Coordinates of C-alpha atoms and ligand atoms in Angstrom, one line a residue:
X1033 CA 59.1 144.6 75.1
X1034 CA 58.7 141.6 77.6
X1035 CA 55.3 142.5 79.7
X1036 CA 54.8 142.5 83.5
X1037 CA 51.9 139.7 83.0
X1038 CA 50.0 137.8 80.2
X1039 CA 46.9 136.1 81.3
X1040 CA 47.9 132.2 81.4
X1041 CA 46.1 129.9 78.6
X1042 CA 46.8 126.5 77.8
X1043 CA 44.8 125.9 74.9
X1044 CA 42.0 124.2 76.1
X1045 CA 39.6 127.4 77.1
X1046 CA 37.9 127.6 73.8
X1047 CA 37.0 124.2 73.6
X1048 CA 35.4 124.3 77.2
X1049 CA 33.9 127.6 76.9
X1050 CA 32.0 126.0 73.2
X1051 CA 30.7 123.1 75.7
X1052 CA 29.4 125.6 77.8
X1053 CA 27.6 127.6 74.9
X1054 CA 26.8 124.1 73.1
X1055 CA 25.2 123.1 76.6
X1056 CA 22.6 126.1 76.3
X1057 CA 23.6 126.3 80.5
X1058 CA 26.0 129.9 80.2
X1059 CA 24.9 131.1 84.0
X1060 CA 26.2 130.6 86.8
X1061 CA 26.5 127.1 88.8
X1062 CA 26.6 124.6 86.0
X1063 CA 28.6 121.7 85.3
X1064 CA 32.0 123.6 85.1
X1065 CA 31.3 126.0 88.1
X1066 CA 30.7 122.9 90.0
X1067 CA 33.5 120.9 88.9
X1068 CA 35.9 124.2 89.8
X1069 CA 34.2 124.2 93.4
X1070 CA 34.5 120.6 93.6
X1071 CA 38.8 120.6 92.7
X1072 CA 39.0 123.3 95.1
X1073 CA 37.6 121.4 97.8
X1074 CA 39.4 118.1 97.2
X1075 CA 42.5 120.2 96.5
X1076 CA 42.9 122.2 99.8
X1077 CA 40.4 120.0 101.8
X1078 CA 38.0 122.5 103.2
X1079 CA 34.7 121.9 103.6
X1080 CA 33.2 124.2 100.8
X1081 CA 34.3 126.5 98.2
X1082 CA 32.1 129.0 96.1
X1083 CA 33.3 130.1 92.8
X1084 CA 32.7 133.9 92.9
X1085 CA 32.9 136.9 90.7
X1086 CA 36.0 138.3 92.3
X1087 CA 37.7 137.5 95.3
X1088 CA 36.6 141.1 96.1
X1089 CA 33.3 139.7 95.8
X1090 CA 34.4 136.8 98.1
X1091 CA 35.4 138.9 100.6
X1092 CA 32.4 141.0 100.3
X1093 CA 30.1 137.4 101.4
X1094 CA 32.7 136.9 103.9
X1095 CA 31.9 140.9 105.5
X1096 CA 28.2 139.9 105.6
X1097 CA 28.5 136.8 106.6
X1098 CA 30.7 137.9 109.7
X1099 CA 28.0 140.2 110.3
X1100 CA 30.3 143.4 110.5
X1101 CA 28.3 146.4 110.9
X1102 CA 28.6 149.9 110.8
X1103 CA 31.5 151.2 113.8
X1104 CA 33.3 147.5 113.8
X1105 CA 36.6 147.8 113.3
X1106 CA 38.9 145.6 111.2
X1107 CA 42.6 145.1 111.5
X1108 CA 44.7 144.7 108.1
X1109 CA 47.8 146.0 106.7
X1110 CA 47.9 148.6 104.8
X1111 CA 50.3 147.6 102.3
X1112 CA 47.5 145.6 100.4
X1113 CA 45.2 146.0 97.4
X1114 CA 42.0 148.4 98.3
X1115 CA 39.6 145.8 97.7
X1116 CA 40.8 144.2 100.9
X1117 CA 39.2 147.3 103.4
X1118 CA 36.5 147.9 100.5
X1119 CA 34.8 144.6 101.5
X1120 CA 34.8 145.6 104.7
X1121 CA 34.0 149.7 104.5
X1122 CA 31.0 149.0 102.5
X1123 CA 29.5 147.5 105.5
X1124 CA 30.7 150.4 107.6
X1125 CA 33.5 149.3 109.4
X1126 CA 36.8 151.4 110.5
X1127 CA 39.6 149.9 109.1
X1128 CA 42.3 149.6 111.5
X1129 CA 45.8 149.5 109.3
X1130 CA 49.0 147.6 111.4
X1131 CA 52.3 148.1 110.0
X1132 CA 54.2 145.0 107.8
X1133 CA 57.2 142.8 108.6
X1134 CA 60.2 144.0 106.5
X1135 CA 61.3 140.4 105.4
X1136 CA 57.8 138.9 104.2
X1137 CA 55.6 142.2 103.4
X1138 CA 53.4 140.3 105.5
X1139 CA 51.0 142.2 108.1
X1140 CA 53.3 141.8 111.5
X1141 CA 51.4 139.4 113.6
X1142 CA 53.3 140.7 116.8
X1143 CA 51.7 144.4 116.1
X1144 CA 48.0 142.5 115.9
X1145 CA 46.9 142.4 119.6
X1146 CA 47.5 145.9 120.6
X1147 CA 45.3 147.2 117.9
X1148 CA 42.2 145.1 119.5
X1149 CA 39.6 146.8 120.8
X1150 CA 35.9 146.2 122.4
X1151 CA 34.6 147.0 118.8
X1152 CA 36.9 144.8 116.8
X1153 CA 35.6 142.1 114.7
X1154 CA 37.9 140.8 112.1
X1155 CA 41.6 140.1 111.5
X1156 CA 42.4 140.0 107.7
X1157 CA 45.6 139.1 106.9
X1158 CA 47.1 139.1 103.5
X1159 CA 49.2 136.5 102.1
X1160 CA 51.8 138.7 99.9
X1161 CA 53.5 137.6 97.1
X1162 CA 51.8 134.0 98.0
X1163 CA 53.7 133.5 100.9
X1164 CA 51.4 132.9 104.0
X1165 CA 51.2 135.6 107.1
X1166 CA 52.2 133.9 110.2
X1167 CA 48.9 131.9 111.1
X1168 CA 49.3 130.2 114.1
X1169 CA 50.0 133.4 116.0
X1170 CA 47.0 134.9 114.4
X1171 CA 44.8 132.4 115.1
X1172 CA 45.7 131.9 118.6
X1173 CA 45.1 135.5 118.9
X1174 CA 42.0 135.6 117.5
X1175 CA 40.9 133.0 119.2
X1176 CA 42.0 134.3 122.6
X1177 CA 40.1 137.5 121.4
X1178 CA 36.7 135.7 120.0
X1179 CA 37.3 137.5 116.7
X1180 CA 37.1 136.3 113.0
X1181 CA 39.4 135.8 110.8
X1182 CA 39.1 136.1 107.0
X1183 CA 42.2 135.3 104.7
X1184 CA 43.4 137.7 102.1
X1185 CA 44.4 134.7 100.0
X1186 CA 43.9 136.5 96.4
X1187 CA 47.4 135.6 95.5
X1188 CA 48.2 132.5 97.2
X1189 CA 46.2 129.7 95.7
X1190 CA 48.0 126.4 95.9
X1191 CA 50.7 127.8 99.4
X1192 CA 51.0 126.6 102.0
X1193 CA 51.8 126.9 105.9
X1194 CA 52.7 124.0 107.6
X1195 CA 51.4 121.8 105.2
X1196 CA 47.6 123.4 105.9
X1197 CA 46.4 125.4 102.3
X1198 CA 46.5 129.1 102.5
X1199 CA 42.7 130.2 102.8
X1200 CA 41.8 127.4 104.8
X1201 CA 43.2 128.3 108.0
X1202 CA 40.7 131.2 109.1
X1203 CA 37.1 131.1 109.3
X1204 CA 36.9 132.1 105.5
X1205 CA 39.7 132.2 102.7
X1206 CA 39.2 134.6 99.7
X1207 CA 40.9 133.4 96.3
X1208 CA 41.6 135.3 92.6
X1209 CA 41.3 134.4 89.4
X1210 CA 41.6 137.7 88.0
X1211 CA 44.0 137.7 84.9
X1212 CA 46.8 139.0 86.4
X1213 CA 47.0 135.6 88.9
X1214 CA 48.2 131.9 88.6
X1215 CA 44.7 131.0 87.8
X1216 CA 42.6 133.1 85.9
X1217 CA 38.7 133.2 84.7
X1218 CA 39.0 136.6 83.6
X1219 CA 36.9 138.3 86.2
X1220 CA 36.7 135.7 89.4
X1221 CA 37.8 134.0 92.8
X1222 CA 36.6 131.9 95.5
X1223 CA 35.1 131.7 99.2
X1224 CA 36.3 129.4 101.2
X1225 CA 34.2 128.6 103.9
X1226 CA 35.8 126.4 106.9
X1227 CA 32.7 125.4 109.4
X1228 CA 29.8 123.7 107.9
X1229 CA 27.3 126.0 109.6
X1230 CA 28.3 128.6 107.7
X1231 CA 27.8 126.6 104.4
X1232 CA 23.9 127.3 103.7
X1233 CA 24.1 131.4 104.7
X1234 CA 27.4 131.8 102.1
X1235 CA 25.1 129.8 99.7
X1236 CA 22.2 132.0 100.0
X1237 CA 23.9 135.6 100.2
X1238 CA 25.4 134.3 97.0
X1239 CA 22.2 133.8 95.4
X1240 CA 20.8 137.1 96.2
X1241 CA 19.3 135.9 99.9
X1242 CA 17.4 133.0 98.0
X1243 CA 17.9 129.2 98.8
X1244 CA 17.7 128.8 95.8
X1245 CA 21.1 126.2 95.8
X1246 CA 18.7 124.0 98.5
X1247 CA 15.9 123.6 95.7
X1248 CA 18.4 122.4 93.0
X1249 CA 19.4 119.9 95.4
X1250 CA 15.9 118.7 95.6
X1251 CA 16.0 119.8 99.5
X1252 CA 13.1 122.4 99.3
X1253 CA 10.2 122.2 96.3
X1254 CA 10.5 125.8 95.9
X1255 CA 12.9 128.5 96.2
X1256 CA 12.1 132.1 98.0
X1257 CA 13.5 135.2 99.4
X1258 CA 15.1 134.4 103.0
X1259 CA 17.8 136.7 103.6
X1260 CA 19.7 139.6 102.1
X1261 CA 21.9 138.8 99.3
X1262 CA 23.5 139.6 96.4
X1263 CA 24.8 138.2 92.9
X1264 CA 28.3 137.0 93.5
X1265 CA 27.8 133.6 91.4
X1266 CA 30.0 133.7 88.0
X1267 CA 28.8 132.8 84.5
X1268 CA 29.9 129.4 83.2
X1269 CA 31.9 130.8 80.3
X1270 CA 34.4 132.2 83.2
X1271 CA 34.3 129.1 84.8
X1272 CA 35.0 126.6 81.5
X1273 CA 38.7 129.3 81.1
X1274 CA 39.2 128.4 84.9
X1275 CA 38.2 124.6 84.8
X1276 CA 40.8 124.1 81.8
X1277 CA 43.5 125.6 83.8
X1278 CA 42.6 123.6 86.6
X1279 CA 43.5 120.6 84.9
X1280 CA 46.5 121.8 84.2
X1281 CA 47.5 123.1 86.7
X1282 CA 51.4 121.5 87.0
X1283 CA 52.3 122.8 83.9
X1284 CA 51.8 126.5 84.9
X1285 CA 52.8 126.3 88.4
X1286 CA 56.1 123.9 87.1
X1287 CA 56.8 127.3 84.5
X1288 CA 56.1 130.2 87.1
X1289 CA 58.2 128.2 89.8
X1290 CA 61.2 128.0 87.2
X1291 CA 61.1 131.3 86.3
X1292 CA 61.1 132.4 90.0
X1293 CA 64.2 129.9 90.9
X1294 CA 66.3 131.4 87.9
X1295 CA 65.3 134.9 88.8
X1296 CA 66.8 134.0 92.4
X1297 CA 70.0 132.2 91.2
X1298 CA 70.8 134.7 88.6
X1299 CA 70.3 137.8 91.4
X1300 CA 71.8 136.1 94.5
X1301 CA 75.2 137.3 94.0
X1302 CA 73.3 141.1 93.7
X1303 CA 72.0 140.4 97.1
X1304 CA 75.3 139.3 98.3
X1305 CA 77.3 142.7 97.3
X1306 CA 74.2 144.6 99.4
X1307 CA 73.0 146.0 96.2
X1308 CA 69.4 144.4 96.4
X1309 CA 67.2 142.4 98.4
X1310 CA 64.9 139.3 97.5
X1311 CA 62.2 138.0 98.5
X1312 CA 62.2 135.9 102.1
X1313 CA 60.1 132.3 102.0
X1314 CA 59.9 131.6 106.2
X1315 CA 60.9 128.1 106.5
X1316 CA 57.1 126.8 107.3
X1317 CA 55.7 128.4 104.1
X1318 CA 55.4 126.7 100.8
X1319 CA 55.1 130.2 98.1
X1320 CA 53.3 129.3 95.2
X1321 CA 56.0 132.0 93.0
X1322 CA 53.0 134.2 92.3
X1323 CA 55.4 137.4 92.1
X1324 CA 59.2 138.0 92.1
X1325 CA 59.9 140.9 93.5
X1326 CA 63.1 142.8 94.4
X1327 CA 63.9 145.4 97.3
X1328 CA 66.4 148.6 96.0
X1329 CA 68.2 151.3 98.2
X1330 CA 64.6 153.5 97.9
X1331 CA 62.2 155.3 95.8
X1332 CA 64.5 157.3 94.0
X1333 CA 66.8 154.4 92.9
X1334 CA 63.9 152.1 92.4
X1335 CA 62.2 154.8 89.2
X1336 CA 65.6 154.9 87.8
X1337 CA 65.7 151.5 87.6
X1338 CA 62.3 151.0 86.2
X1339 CA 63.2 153.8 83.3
X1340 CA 66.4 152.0 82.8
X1341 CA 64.6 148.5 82.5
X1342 CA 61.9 150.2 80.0
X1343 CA 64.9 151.1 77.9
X1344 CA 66.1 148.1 77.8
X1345 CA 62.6 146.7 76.8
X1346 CA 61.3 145.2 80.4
X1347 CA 58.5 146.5 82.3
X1348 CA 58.8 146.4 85.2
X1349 CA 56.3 147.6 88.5
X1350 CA 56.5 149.0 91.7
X1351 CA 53.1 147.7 93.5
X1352 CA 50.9 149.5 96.8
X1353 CA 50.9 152.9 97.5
X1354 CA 50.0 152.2 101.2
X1355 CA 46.3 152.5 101.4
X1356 CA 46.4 154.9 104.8
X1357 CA 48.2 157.6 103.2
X1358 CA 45.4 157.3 100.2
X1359 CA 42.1 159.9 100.3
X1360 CA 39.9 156.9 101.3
X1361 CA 42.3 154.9 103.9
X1362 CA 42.3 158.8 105.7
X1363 CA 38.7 158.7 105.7
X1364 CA 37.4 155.1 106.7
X1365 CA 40.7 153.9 108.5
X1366 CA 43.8 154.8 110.8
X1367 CA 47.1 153.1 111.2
X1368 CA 47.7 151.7 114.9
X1369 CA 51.2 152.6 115.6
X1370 CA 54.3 153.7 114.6
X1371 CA 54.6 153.3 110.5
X1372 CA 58.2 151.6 110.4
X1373 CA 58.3 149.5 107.1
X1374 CA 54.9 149.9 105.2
X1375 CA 55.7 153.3 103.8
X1376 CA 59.6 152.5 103.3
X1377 CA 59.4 149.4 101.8
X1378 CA 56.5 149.7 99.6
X1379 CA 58.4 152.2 98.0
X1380 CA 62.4 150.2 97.4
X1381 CA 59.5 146.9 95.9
X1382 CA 59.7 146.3 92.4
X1383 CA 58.4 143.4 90.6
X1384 CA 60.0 141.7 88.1
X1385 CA 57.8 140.0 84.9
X1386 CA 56.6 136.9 85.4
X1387 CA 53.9 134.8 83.9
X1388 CA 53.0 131.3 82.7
X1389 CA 54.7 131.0 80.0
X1390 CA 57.7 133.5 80.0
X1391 CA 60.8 132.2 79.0
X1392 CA 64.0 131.4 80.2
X1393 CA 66.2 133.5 78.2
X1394 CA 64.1 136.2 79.0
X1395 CA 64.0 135.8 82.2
X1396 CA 68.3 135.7 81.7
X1397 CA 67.8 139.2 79.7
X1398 CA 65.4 141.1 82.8
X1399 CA 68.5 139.9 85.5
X1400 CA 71.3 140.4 83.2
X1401 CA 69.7 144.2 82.6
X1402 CA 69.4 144.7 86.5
X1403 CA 73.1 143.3 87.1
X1404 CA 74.3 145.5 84.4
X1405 CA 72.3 148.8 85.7
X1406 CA 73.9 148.1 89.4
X1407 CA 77.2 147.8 87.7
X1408 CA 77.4 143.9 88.3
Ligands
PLP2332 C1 44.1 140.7 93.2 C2 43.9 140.9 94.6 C3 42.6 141.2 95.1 C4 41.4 141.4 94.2 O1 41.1 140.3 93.4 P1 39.9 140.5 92.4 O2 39.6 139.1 92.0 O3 40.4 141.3 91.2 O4 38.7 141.1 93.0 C5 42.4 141.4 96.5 N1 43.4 141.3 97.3 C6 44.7 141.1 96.9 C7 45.8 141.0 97.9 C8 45.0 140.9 95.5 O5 46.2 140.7 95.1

């Protein structure tokens, strides 16, 4: 059976995670958390990053930090994971769902303005697949509004849009390093924080509303209680499996990139006999081939298919069920509009396996077995 995912690992974990235990430093913010913020930083060029528990975690800091409060609303899509309206519902906002663009999956940055009102806060958008949401137009909206904007970046670490690093566009980014992810730590992510004087708050909610980040700098002789807070710093085992992927980076992006080229060169001609559709890259976006996914004639045709692929030992996985048609979306949200796409298209997306690692003839064997169950 080829799996959906296997949590990358390039060999050199162990050895880094044994430094960290040989080290006797295994909390959070030692030499390897610091060297993961500091690649981070010189990689994408914002001004800080945070290596976090989760990036649900890192959007959690982002919530407070943007000071949403009970009756803000927040505009998202709905065709997302829940943890991107949790962040958010915790602190007692309405979530405001907006429908997605058929040909990216992407939140539809033309549906965004008419969804404002006096009580909105934030715009989240969610970069699917790793292929970045329109930003300029959401930016120059929010801007024009005086709202926030806080990237949904858990899958798209290393894309781009126009040449800027996905995360870094908005006021804060939000990364993954869950195991199912290019990167992984296990459990983990990243804030990204944009504007400088936001630095010192992130650093303290982080460190459950201490300063204590300013007294290991040697900037304050003691450390003490200054805001509220929370625990969203990882241990430094986590962070010695992330720092050793980190280094190698261009061998798993160079492995997930070839897999997603052959998936599209050996399913073009599917595409071309209408049978299918795949994924759209918009010309300004650089994907970082987090997912390959493929579009069928609907739900029906789409759970034969992952039966047929399971036979034929492939899993396969469809992905969202919408989040405003689930018990919690009814409760703490509402979709603005008319619900064109999110509802038809989550339900024709299936994703194909693919992970650092997989290989090319079996990447030949999962297309040949969707040619061969469309007939082709
Ligand atoms: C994976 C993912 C998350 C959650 O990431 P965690 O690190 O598991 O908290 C949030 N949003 C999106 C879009 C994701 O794909």
């Amino acid at each position: 059976m080829i799996s959906f995912n296997v949590p990358p690992r390039v060999g050199t974990e162990e050895q880094y995670i044994g430094e960290a235990i040989r080290s006797r430093k295994i909390c959070g913010d030692g030499q390897f958390t610091r060297k993961c913020n500091a690649w981070l930083e010189e990689k994408t060029g914002i001004a800080k990053a945070l290596l976090t528990t989760s990036c649900t975690h890192a959007t959690e800091m982002a919530a407070l930090l943007a000071d949403v409060k009970q009756g803000d609303e927040v505009i998202m899509p709905s065709y997302t994971f829940v943890s991107t309206a949790d962040a958010f519902v915790l602190r007692g906002a309405r979530v405001v769902f907006v429908d997605i663009r058929p040909d990216t999956m992407n939140m539809d940055e033309k549906l965004i303005e008419d969804a404002i009102t006096e009580r909105t806060k934030a715009i989240v958008p969610v970069h699917y697949a790793g292929v970045s949401c329109d930003m300029d137009t959401i930016m120059e909206i929010a801007q024009r509004h005086n709202l926030l904007v806080i990237e949904d970046a858990a899958q798209a670490v290393t894309s781009t849009y126009k040449g800027r690093y996905c995360g870094t566009i908005g006021d804060y980014g939000c990364y993954s390093f869950h195991e199912t992810k290019n990167l992984s730590m296990g459990e983990g992510g990243a804030l990204l924080i944009r504007d400088i004087q936001n630095i010192e708050r992130a650093e303290i909610i982080r460190e459950k509303g201490t300063n204590r980040s300013k007294f290991f700098r040697g900037q304050v002789d003691k450390y003490t209680w200054v805001d509220a807070g929370s625990s969203y710093l990882p241990s430094e085992l986590n962070a010695a499996y992330l720092w050793a992927q980190l280094e190698q980076i261009d061998k798993i992006q160079k492995s997930r990139m070839s897999s997603w080229n052959l998936y599209y060169t050996l399913l073009e001609d599917l595409q071309e006999k209408e049978k299918i559709e795949l994924p759209v890259v918009p010309e300004e976006c650089m994907h970082n081939a987090h997912m390959f996914y493929i579009k069928v004639r609907d739900l029906e045709e789409r759970t034969r298919l992952i039966q047929y692929l399971k036979e034929n030992g492939v899993n396969a996985v469809f992905h969202y069920i919408p989040l405003h048609s689930a018990p919690a979306g009814r409760t703490f949200g509402r979709f603005h509009g008319e619900d064109r796409y999110t509802t038809k298209e989550s339900e024709r997306l299936l994703r194909l396996p693919l992970y650092y690692g997989l290989k090319e003839d079996e990447v030949e064997k999962i297309a040949f077995n969707v040619k061969r169950f469309f007939g082709a």
